[in-house]
Amino acid sequence: MTFTLHGINLWFIFKNVRLIYILSIFNYRLFYVVFSTLKIVHHFVYNPESRLAVSEDGSSDSFSFPGVFLWEDFISEKEEKELINTMDQDQWNQSQSGRRKQDFGPKVNFKKRKVHVSTFSGLPASSQKLVLRMQREPTLAGFQPVEQCNLDYHPERGSAIDPHLDDSWLWGERLVTVNMLSNTTLTMSLEDVHVAVRLPRRSLVVIHGEARHRWKHAIHREDVHQRRVCSTYRELSAEFLPGGQQAELGAHLLDIALSFRGTPI
C-alpha cells in the first residue's frame, strides 16, 4: 500500500522517519548504558614506611591504610631457587584465569560449609623453616597455617586473579603471601578507590584487619611481566580454634598441616 501527495511517497517517508526515531532511542539508551557504567577511579600507592596510601596523581592526598604488612627480602636468592626447584618437581594443575596451582590443604565446599580431610597430608616440608621465621615477626605472632596454595603466573597465559575477598568462615584473620621470581603489584580496591601495593621479588605480604575484610585484592594481567610464583598461607578462623564450635576439627587439621609431610592434592 502506498500513499502519495504531489507525487511524493508518504509511506516511504513515514517508515524512514520511524526508523530514525527508533535508532535515536537505541543510541540514547546505549549511550546511557555505556556512560552510566563508567566511573572515575582514584589511584593510590601504598607506602610501607608511612603505612599511608599516597595519591598517584602528584597531589598531596593520602590516607592511613592499615592492615598491610610488607617484609622485603623475606627469603634469600638461594632459598627462592630451592623453593621453585622443589615446586617444579611436583605437578602443576590448571586453575582459573591462566594460573597454575598446587594445593596443600583440606578439600572445602564453602557453599555447604563442609571440610574433607581424607586427602590432606599437611604442608610441604620446604615450608617448615619459613613458618618458623614468620612466627618471629610480631605481626605474625602465633600464626599457624593450615593451608598453603602455590600459584604460578605467566604473561603468556594471561595469568591474573580478579578482585575478591577471601572466605572468612574457615580462613582466619591473616593472609600471608610469599612473592617469588618477579616483582608484581597487588591491587586493593574499595568502590572507586584503588591502592597499589608493590610486591618486590622474594618479599612477604600480610593482609589483615580492614584490608582483609573490606578491601578486595587482585593481581591484574598488566602487572604480570614474567613468570611469578607465590605461596599463600592461611590460618583457621575462630570457629575452628579452642573455644569455637568446630575446635576439635580445627585441632585435627592443624596436627596434619604442621606435620610438614604434605604432597599436593
PDB file of C-alpha atoms in Angstrom:
ATOM      1  CA  MET A   1       0.000   0.000   0.000  1.00  0.00           C
ATOM      2  CA  THR A   2       1.330   3.426  -0.885  1.00  0.00           C
ATOM      3  CA  PHE A   3       0.171   6.956  -0.066  1.00  0.00           C
ATOM      4  CA  THR A   4       1.295   9.819  -2.223  1.00  0.00           C
ATOM      5  CA  LEU A   5       0.996  13.580  -2.055  1.00  0.00           C
ATOM      6  CA  HIS A   6       2.013  15.570  -5.088  1.00  0.00           C
ATOM      7  CA  GLY A   7       3.898  12.517  -6.306  1.00  0.00           C
ATOM      8  CA  ILE A   8       5.776  12.016  -3.011  1.00  0.00           C
ATOM      9  CA  ASN A   9       5.656   8.550  -1.424  1.00  0.00           C
ATOM     10  CA  LEU A  10       4.448   9.372   2.112  1.00  0.00           C
ATOM     11  CA  TRP A  11       4.683   5.728   3.307  1.00  0.00           C
ATOM     12  CA  PHE A  12       8.395   5.634   2.426  1.00  0.00           C
ATOM     13  CA  ILE A  13       8.994   8.839   4.397  1.00  0.00           C
ATOM     14  CA  PHE A  14       6.974   7.544   7.373  1.00  0.00           C
ATOM     15  CA  LYS A  15       8.928   4.278   7.519  1.00  0.00           C
ATOM     16  CA  ASN A  16      12.287   6.056   7.416  1.00  0.00           C
ATOM     17  CA  VAL A  17      11.305   8.681   9.978  1.00  0.00           C
ATOM     18  CA  ARG A  18      10.135   5.888  12.296  1.00  0.00           C
ATOM     19  CA  LEU A  19      13.414   4.021  11.724  1.00  0.00           C
ATOM     20  CA  ILE A  20      15.438   7.142  12.519  1.00  0.00           C
ATOM     21  CA  TYR A  21      13.393   7.628  15.699  1.00  0.00           C
ATOM     22  CA  ILE A  22      13.939   4.022  16.801  1.00  0.00           C
ATOM     23  CA  LEU A  23      17.673   4.262  16.104  1.00  0.00           C
ATOM     24  CA  SER A  24      17.921   7.528  18.023  1.00  0.00           C
ATOM     25  CA  ILE A  25      16.191   5.937  21.020  1.00  0.00           C
ATOM     26  CA  PHE A  26      18.511   2.907  20.802  1.00  0.00           C
ATOM     27  CA  ASN A  27      21.619   5.084  20.568  1.00  0.00           C
ATOM     28  CA  TYR A  28      20.473   7.167  23.521  1.00  0.00           C
ATOM     29  CA  ARG A  29      19.952   4.057  25.611  1.00  0.00           C
ATOM     30  CA  LEU A  30      23.303   2.641  24.508  1.00  0.00           C
ATOM     31  CA  PHE A  31      24.974   5.965  25.353  1.00  0.00           C
ATOM     32  CA  TYR A  32      23.284   5.922  28.756  1.00  0.00           C
ATOM     33  CA  VAL A  33      24.286   2.318  29.495  1.00  0.00           C
ATOM     34  CA  VAL A  34      27.914   2.873  28.479  1.00  0.00           C
ATOM     35  CA  PHE A  35      28.405   6.120  30.354  1.00  0.00           C
ATOM     36  CA  SER A  36      26.411   5.093  33.421  1.00  0.00           C
ATOM     37  CA  THR A  37      28.770   2.126  33.901  1.00  0.00           C
ATOM     38  CA  LEU A  38      31.879   4.298  33.657  1.00  0.00           C
ATOM     39  CA  LYS A  39      33.216   5.633  36.921  1.00  0.00           C
ATOM     40  CA  ILE A  40      36.170   7.682  37.973  1.00  0.00           C
ATOM     41  CA  VAL A  41      38.711   5.572  39.844  1.00  0.00           C
ATOM     42  CA  HIS A  42      41.062   7.245  42.295  1.00  0.00           C
ATOM     43  CA  HIS A  43      44.507   5.634  42.285  1.00  0.00           C
ATOM     44  CA  PHE A  44      46.845   5.498  45.269  1.00  0.00           C
ATOM     45  CA  VAL A  45      50.117   3.720  46.073  1.00  0.00           C
ATOM     46  CA  TYR A  46      50.823   2.122  49.423  1.00  0.00           C
ATOM     47  CA  ASN A  47      53.908   3.397  51.253  1.00  0.00           C
ATOM     48  CA  PRO A  48      55.072   0.625  53.632  1.00  0.00           C
ATOM     49  CA  GLU A  49      57.204   3.004  55.724  1.00  0.00           C
ATOM     50  CA  SER A  50      54.476   5.540  56.490  1.00  0.00           C
ATOM     51  CA  ARG A  51      51.647   2.997  56.046  1.00  0.00           C
ATOM     52  CA  LEU A  52      49.820   5.623  54.028  1.00  0.00           C
ATOM     53  CA  ALA A  53      48.074   5.310  50.676  1.00  0.00           C
ATOM     54  CA  VAL A  54      49.522   8.180  48.626  1.00  0.00           C
ATOM     55  CA  SER A  55      47.839   9.651  45.544  1.00  0.00           C
ATOM     56  CA  GLU A  56      49.354   8.696  42.184  1.00  0.00           C
ATOM     57  CA  ASP A  57      48.389  11.991  40.528  1.00  0.00           C
ATOM     58  CA  GLY A  58      51.112  14.008  42.249  1.00  0.00           C
ATOM     59  CA  SER A  59      48.764  15.699  44.692  1.00  0.00           C
ATOM     60  CA  SER A  60      49.262  15.638  48.442  1.00  0.00           C
ATOM     61  CA  ASP A  61      46.192  13.458  49.009  1.00  0.00           C
ATOM     62  CA  SER A  62      46.828  10.483  51.264  1.00  0.00           C
ATOM     63  CA  PHE A  63      45.089   8.413  53.911  1.00  0.00           C
ATOM     64  CA  SER A  64      46.001   5.823  56.516  1.00  0.00           C
ATOM     65  CA  PHE A  65      45.903   2.301  55.100  1.00  0.00           C
ATOM     66  CA  PRO A  66      46.052  -0.207  57.974  1.00  0.00           C
ATOM     67  CA  GLY A  67      46.108  -3.960  57.571  1.00  0.00           C
ATOM     68  CA  VAL A  68      49.062  -4.379  55.194  1.00  0.00           C
ATOM     69  CA  PHE A  69      52.500  -5.517  56.357  1.00  0.00           C
ATOM     70  CA  LEU A  70      55.376  -5.883  53.879  1.00  0.00           C
ATOM     71  CA  TRP A  71      58.571  -7.815  54.680  1.00  0.00           C
ATOM     72  CA  GLU A  72      61.162  -7.298  51.954  1.00  0.00           C
ATOM     73  CA  ASP A  73      63.806  -9.979  51.329  1.00  0.00           C
ATOM     74  CA  PHE A  74      61.895 -12.468  53.453  1.00  0.00           C
ATOM     75  CA  ILE A  75      63.752 -15.237  51.624  1.00  0.00           C
ATOM     76  CA  SER A  76      67.209 -15.243  50.041  1.00  0.00           C
ATOM     77  CA  GLU A  77      68.032 -15.845  46.381  1.00  0.00           C
ATOM     78  CA  LYS A  78      69.274 -19.328  47.286  1.00  0.00           C
ATOM     79  CA  GLU A  79      66.072 -20.158  49.176  1.00  0.00           C
ATOM     80  CA  GLU A  80      63.968 -18.863  46.298  1.00  0.00           C
ATOM     81  CA  LYS A  81      65.796 -21.110  43.839  1.00  0.00           C
ATOM     82  CA  GLU A  82      65.432 -24.138  46.113  1.00  0.00           C
ATOM     83  CA  LEU A  83      61.727 -23.497  46.676  1.00  0.00           C
ATOM     84  CA  ILE A  84      60.989 -23.135  42.960  1.00  0.00           C
ATOM     85  CA  ASN A  85      63.003 -26.263  42.111  1.00  0.00           C
ATOM     86  CA  THR A  86      61.054 -28.219  44.734  1.00  0.00           C
ATOM     87  CA  MET A  87      57.705 -26.949  43.454  1.00  0.00           C
ATOM     88  CA  ASP A  88      58.560 -27.721  39.834  1.00  0.00           C
ATOM     89  CA  GLN A  89      59.234 -31.350  40.752  1.00  0.00           C
ATOM     90  CA  ASP A  90      55.526 -31.685  41.588  1.00  0.00           C
ATOM     91  CA  GLN A  91      52.688 -31.407  39.103  1.00  0.00           C
ATOM     92  CA  TRP A  92      51.136 -28.014  38.464  1.00  0.00           C
ATOM     93  CA  ASN A  93      47.370 -28.175  37.908  1.00  0.00           C
ATOM     94  CA  GLN A  94      45.480 -25.784  35.658  1.00  0.00           C
ATOM     95  CA  SER A  95      43.499 -23.160  37.532  1.00  0.00           C
ATOM     96  CA  GLN A  96      41.315 -20.195  36.599  1.00  0.00           C
ATOM     97  CA  SER A  97      42.424 -17.099  34.688  1.00  0.00           C
ATOM     98  CA  GLY A  98      45.597 -18.572  33.215  1.00  0.00           C
ATOM     99  CA  ARG A  99      47.103 -19.651  36.519  1.00  0.00           C
ATOM    100  CA  ARG A 100      48.527 -22.995  37.598  1.00  0.00           C
ATOM    101  CA  LYS A 101      48.331 -24.192  41.187  1.00  0.00           C
ATOM    102  CA  GLN A 102      49.406 -26.683  43.825  1.00  0.00           C
ATOM    103  CA  ASP A 103      47.161 -27.124  46.872  1.00  0.00           C
ATOM    104  CA  PHE A 104      48.284 -28.280  50.299  1.00  0.00           C
ATOM    105  CA  GLY A 105      45.123 -28.159  52.373  1.00  0.00           C
ATOM    106  CA  PRO A 106      41.784 -29.782  53.127  1.00  0.00           C
ATOM    107  CA  LYS A 107      39.122 -30.088  50.456  1.00  0.00           C
ATOM    108  CA  VAL A 108      36.497 -27.458  51.204  1.00  0.00           C
ATOM    109  CA  ASN A 109      32.955 -26.859  49.966  1.00  0.00           C
ATOM    110  CA  PHE A 110      32.418 -23.257  51.002  1.00  0.00           C
ATOM    111  CA  LYS A 111      28.770 -23.139  49.903  1.00  0.00           C
ATOM    112  CA  LYS A 112      27.809 -26.152  52.025  1.00  0.00           C
ATOM    113  CA  ARG A 113      30.445 -25.385  54.671  1.00  0.00           C
ATOM    114  CA  LYS A 114      31.928 -28.856  54.550  1.00  0.00           C
ATOM    115  CA  VAL A 115      35.578 -29.751  55.164  1.00  0.00           C
ATOM    116  CA  HIS A 116      37.071 -33.064  53.983  1.00  0.00           C
ATOM    117  CA  VAL A 117      40.434 -34.134  55.378  1.00  0.00           C
ATOM    118  CA  SER A 118      40.887 -37.556  53.766  1.00  0.00           C
ATOM    119  CA  THR A 119      43.343 -36.376  51.083  1.00  0.00           C
ATOM    120  CA  PHE A 120      45.116 -33.758  53.212  1.00  0.00           C
ATOM    121  CA  SER A 121      48.645 -34.787  54.203  1.00  0.00           C
ATOM    122  CA  GLY A 122      49.991 -31.479  55.526  1.00  0.00           C
ATOM    123  CA  LEU A 123      52.055 -28.525  54.388  1.00  0.00           C
ATOM    124  CA  PRO A 124      55.218 -29.309  52.390  1.00  0.00           C
ATOM    125  CA  ALA A 125      58.491 -29.905  54.243  1.00  0.00           C
ATOM    126  CA  SER A 126      60.059 -26.920  52.464  1.00  0.00           C
ATOM    127  CA  SER A 127      57.723 -24.542  54.319  1.00  0.00           C
ATOM    128  CA  GLN A 128      58.650 -25.556  57.867  1.00  0.00           C
ATOM    129  CA  LYS A 129      61.557 -23.146  58.297  1.00  0.00           C
ATOM    130  CA  LEU A 130      59.599 -20.367  56.582  1.00  0.00           C
ATOM    131  CA  VAL A 131      56.720 -20.724  59.040  1.00  0.00           C
ATOM    132  CA  LEU A 132      59.140 -20.586  61.989  1.00  0.00           C
ATOM    133  CA  ARG A 133      60.620 -17.403  60.510  1.00  0.00           C
ATOM    134  CA  MET A 134      57.173 -15.867  60.073  1.00  0.00           C
ATOM    135  CA  GLN A 135      56.250 -16.530  63.695  1.00  0.00           C
ATOM    136  CA  ARG A 136      59.186 -14.420  64.934  1.00  0.00           C
ATOM    137  CA  GLU A 137      57.578 -11.319  63.409  1.00  0.00           C
ATOM    138  CA  PRO A 138      55.159  -9.628  65.892  1.00  0.00           C
ATOM    139  CA  THR A 139      52.536  -9.171  63.153  1.00  0.00           C
ATOM    140  CA  LEU A 140      52.542 -12.956  62.719  1.00  0.00           C
ATOM    141  CA  ALA A 141      52.852 -13.993  66.366  1.00  0.00           C
ATOM    142  CA  GLY A 142      51.023 -17.280  66.876  1.00  0.00           C
ATOM    143  CA  PHE A 143      50.472 -17.765  63.148  1.00  0.00           C
ATOM    144  CA  GLN A 144      49.711 -21.435  62.439  1.00  0.00           C
ATOM    145  CA  PRO A 145      48.934 -22.028  58.769  1.00  0.00           C
ATOM    146  CA  VAL A 146      46.511 -24.809  57.968  1.00  0.00           C
ATOM    147  CA  GLU A 147      46.614 -24.388  54.190  1.00  0.00           C
ATOM    148  CA  GLN A 148      49.183 -23.460  51.558  1.00  0.00           C
ATOM    149  CA  CYS A 149      48.403 -22.691  47.931  1.00  0.00           C
ATOM    150  CA  ASN A 150      51.188 -22.256  45.370  1.00  0.00           C
ATOM    151  CA  LEU A 151      50.205 -20.266  42.285  1.00  0.00           C
ATOM    152  CA  ASP A 152      52.149 -19.936  39.029  1.00  0.00           C
ATOM    153  CA  TYR A 153      51.510 -16.821  36.902  1.00  0.00           C
ATOM    154  CA  HIS A 154      52.869 -16.181  33.412  1.00  0.00           C
ATOM    155  CA  PRO A 155      52.106 -13.339  30.950  1.00  0.00           C
ATOM    156  CA  GLU A 156      51.883 -15.762  28.011  1.00  0.00           C
ATOM    157  CA  ARG A 157      48.882 -17.405  29.691  1.00  0.00           C
ATOM    158  CA  GLY A 158      47.292 -14.067  30.589  1.00  0.00           C
ATOM    159  CA  SER A 159      47.507 -15.006  34.256  1.00  0.00           C
ATOM    160  CA  ALA A 160      45.554 -12.875  36.717  1.00  0.00           C
ATOM    161  CA  ILE A 161      43.178 -13.060  39.642  1.00  0.00           C
ATOM    162  CA  ASP A 162      40.055 -10.892  39.784  1.00  0.00           C
ATOM    163  CA  PRO A 163      39.201  -8.627  42.738  1.00  0.00           C
ATOM    164  CA  HIS A 164      37.854 -10.746  45.579  1.00  0.00           C
ATOM    165  CA  LEU A 165      37.555 -11.206  49.324  1.00  0.00           C
ATOM    166  CA  ASP A 166      38.857 -14.443  50.801  1.00  0.00           C
ATOM    167  CA  ASP A 167      36.484 -16.665  52.748  1.00  0.00           C
ATOM    168  CA  SER A 168      36.213 -15.864  56.456  1.00  0.00           C
ATOM    169  CA  TRP A 169      34.211 -18.904  57.623  1.00  0.00           C
ATOM    170  CA  LEU A 170      37.185 -21.301  57.573  1.00  0.00           C
ATOM    171  CA  TRP A 171      40.123 -18.967  56.978  1.00  0.00           C
ATOM    172  CA  GLY A 172      41.209 -16.669  59.767  1.00  0.00           C
ATOM    173  CA  GLU A 173      42.441 -13.134  60.210  1.00  0.00           C
ATOM    174  CA  ARG A 174      45.811 -13.119  58.433  1.00  0.00           C
ATOM    175  CA  LEU A 175      46.525 -13.949  54.795  1.00  0.00           C
ATOM    176  CA  VAL A 176      50.244 -14.394  54.144  1.00  0.00           C
ATOM    177  CA  THR A 177      51.850 -14.488  50.686  1.00  0.00           C
ATOM    178  CA  VAL A 178      55.475 -15.007  49.665  1.00  0.00           C
ATOM    179  CA  ASN A 179      56.175 -13.480  46.230  1.00  0.00           C
ATOM    180  CA  MET A 180      58.838 -15.148  44.048  1.00  0.00           C
ATOM    181  CA  LEU A 181      60.641 -14.823  40.680  1.00  0.00           C
ATOM    182  CA  SER A 182      59.420 -11.325  39.764  1.00  0.00           C
ATOM    183  CA  ASN A 183      58.036  -8.075  41.118  1.00  0.00           C
ATOM    184  CA  THR A 184      54.309  -7.505  40.876  1.00  0.00           C
ATOM    185  CA  THR A 185      51.527  -5.285  42.213  1.00  0.00           C
ATOM    186  CA  LEU A 186      48.690  -6.304  44.492  1.00  0.00           C
ATOM    187  CA  THR A 187      45.726  -4.019  43.788  1.00  0.00           C
ATOM    188  CA  MET A 188      43.398  -3.332  46.702  1.00  0.00           C
ATOM    189  CA  SER A 189      40.009  -1.862  45.810  1.00  0.00           C
ATOM    190  CA  LEU A 190      37.047  -0.435  47.688  1.00  0.00           C
ATOM    191  CA  GLU A 191      34.380   1.070  45.428  1.00  0.00           C
ATOM    192  CA  ASP A 192      36.118   3.800  43.375  1.00  0.00           C
ATOM    193  CA  VAL A 193      39.419   3.778  45.293  1.00  0.00           C
ATOM    194  CA  HIS A 194      42.322   1.562  44.216  1.00  0.00           C
ATOM    195  CA  VAL A 195      45.525   1.176  46.227  1.00  0.00           C
ATOM    196  CA  ALA A 196      48.567  -0.389  44.550  1.00  0.00           C
ATOM    197  CA  VAL A 197      50.725  -2.433  46.920  1.00  0.00           C
ATOM    198  CA  ARG A 198      54.102  -3.065  45.262  1.00  0.00           C
ATOM    199  CA  LEU A 199      55.395  -6.570  45.973  1.00  0.00           C
ATOM    200  CA  PRO A 200      59.133  -6.931  45.365  1.00  0.00           C
ATOM    201  CA  ARG A 201      60.597 -10.279  44.417  1.00  0.00           C
ATOM    202  CA  ARG A 202      61.240 -12.502  47.486  1.00  0.00           C
ATOM    203  CA  SER A 203      59.041 -10.345  49.734  1.00  0.00           C
ATOM    204  CA  LEU A 204      56.277 -11.420  52.100  1.00  0.00           C
ATOM    205  CA  VAL A 205      52.996  -9.555  52.484  1.00  0.00           C
ATOM    206  CA  VAL A 206      50.385  -9.928  55.220  1.00  0.00           C
ATOM    207  CA  ILE A 207      46.787  -8.792  54.699  1.00  0.00           C
ATOM    208  CA  HIS A 208      44.717  -8.467  57.867  1.00  0.00           C
ATOM    209  CA  GLY A 209      42.085  -6.335  59.569  1.00  0.00           C
ATOM    210  CA  GLU A 210      40.242  -3.839  57.384  1.00  0.00           C
ATOM    211  CA  ALA A 211      42.405  -4.638  54.351  1.00  0.00           C
ATOM    212  CA  ARG A 212      41.461  -8.305  54.722  1.00  0.00           C
ATOM    213  CA  HIS A 213      37.726  -7.936  55.298  1.00  0.00           C
ATOM    214  CA  ARG A 214      36.677  -4.748  53.437  1.00  0.00           C
ATOM    215  CA  TRP A 215      39.136  -4.240  50.590  1.00  0.00           C
ATOM    216  CA  LYS A 216      39.113  -6.654  47.667  1.00  0.00           C
ATOM    217  CA  HIS A 217      42.511  -7.721  46.343  1.00  0.00           C
ATOM    218  CA  ALA A 218      43.611  -8.661  42.824  1.00  0.00           C
ATOM    219  CA  ILE A 219      46.605  -9.268  40.567  1.00  0.00           C
ATOM    220  CA  HIS A 220      45.935  -7.696  37.154  1.00  0.00           C
ATOM    221  CA  ARG A 221      47.309  -9.111  33.888  1.00  0.00           C
ATOM    222  CA  GLU A 222      49.279  -5.964  33.170  1.00  0.00           C
ATOM    223  CA  ASP A 223      51.156  -6.450  36.444  1.00  0.00           C
ATOM    224  CA  VAL A 224      52.486  -9.900  35.481  1.00  0.00           C
ATOM    225  CA  HIS A 225      55.592  -9.165  33.391  1.00  0.00           C
ATOM    226  CA  GLN A 226      57.335 -12.545  33.595  1.00  0.00           C
ATOM    227  CA  ARG A 227      56.903 -15.810  35.451  1.00  0.00           C
ATOM    228  CA  ARG A 228      55.723 -15.202  39.005  1.00  0.00           C
ATOM    229  CA  VAL A 229      55.194 -17.854  41.677  1.00  0.00           C
ATOM    230  CA  CYS A 230      53.626 -17.176  45.043  1.00  0.00           C
ATOM    231  CA  SER A 231      52.819 -19.238  48.120  1.00  0.00           C
ATOM    232  CA  THR A 232      49.791 -18.141  50.132  1.00  0.00           C
ATOM    233  CA  TYR A 233      49.313 -19.387  53.685  1.00  0.00           C
ATOM    234  CA  ARG A 234      46.011 -19.264  55.583  1.00  0.00           C
ATOM    235  CA  GLU A 235      45.202 -19.802  59.247  1.00  0.00           C
ATOM    236  CA  LEU A 236      41.972 -21.020  60.860  1.00  0.00           C
ATOM    237  CA  SER A 237      39.080 -18.776  61.875  1.00  0.00           C
ATOM    238  CA  ALA A 238      37.877 -18.527  65.493  1.00  0.00           C
ATOM    239  CA  GLU A 239      35.185 -21.144  64.819  1.00  0.00           C
ATOM    240  CA  PHE A 240      37.911 -23.791  64.416  1.00  0.00           C
ATOM    241  CA  LEU A 241      40.156 -22.665  67.286  1.00  0.00           C
ATOM    242  CA  PRO A 242      39.907 -23.570  71.007  1.00  0.00           C
ATOM    243  CA  GLY A 243      36.521 -22.432  72.295  1.00  0.00           C
ATOM    244  CA  GLY A 244      34.965 -22.456  68.817  1.00  0.00           C
ATOM    245  CA  GLN A 245      32.132 -24.690  67.647  1.00  0.00           C
ATOM    246  CA  GLN A 246      34.463 -26.789  65.477  1.00  0.00           C
ATOM    247  CA  ALA A 247      37.574 -26.669  67.655  1.00  0.00           C
ATOM    248  CA  GLU A 248      38.055 -30.443  67.505  1.00  0.00           C
ATOM    249  CA  LEU A 249      38.127 -30.435  63.708  1.00  0.00           C
ATOM    250  CA  GLY A 250      40.447 -27.432  63.770  1.00  0.00           C
ATOM    251  CA  ALA A 251      42.911 -29.205  66.069  1.00  0.00           C
ATOM    252  CA  HIS A 252      42.893 -32.217  63.757  1.00  0.00           C
ATOM    253  CA  LEU A 253      43.562 -30.030  60.716  1.00  0.00           C
ATOM    254  CA  LEU A 254      46.468 -28.293  62.451  1.00  0.00           C
ATOM    255  CA  ASP A 255      48.003 -31.612  63.505  1.00  0.00           C
ATOM    256  CA  ILE A 256      48.036 -32.692  59.867  1.00  0.00           C
ATOM    257  CA  ALA A 257      49.163 -29.326  58.482  1.00  0.00           C
ATOM    258  CA  LEU A 258      52.077 -28.833  60.861  1.00  0.00           C
ATOM    259  CA  SER A 259      53.463 -32.318  60.292  1.00  0.00           C
ATOM    260  CA  PHE A 260      55.084 -30.764  57.184  1.00  0.00           C
ATOM    261  CA  ARG A 261      54.856 -34.032  55.285  1.00  0.00           C
ATOM    262  CA  GLY A 262      52.398 -32.868  52.683  1.00  0.00           C
ATOM    263  CA  THR A 263      52.070 -33.562  48.989  1.00  0.00           C
ATOM    264  CA  PRO A 264      49.843 -31.551  46.612  1.00  0.00           C
ATOM    265  CA  ILE A 265      46.226 -32.689  46.437  1.00  0.00           C
TER     266      ILE A 265
END
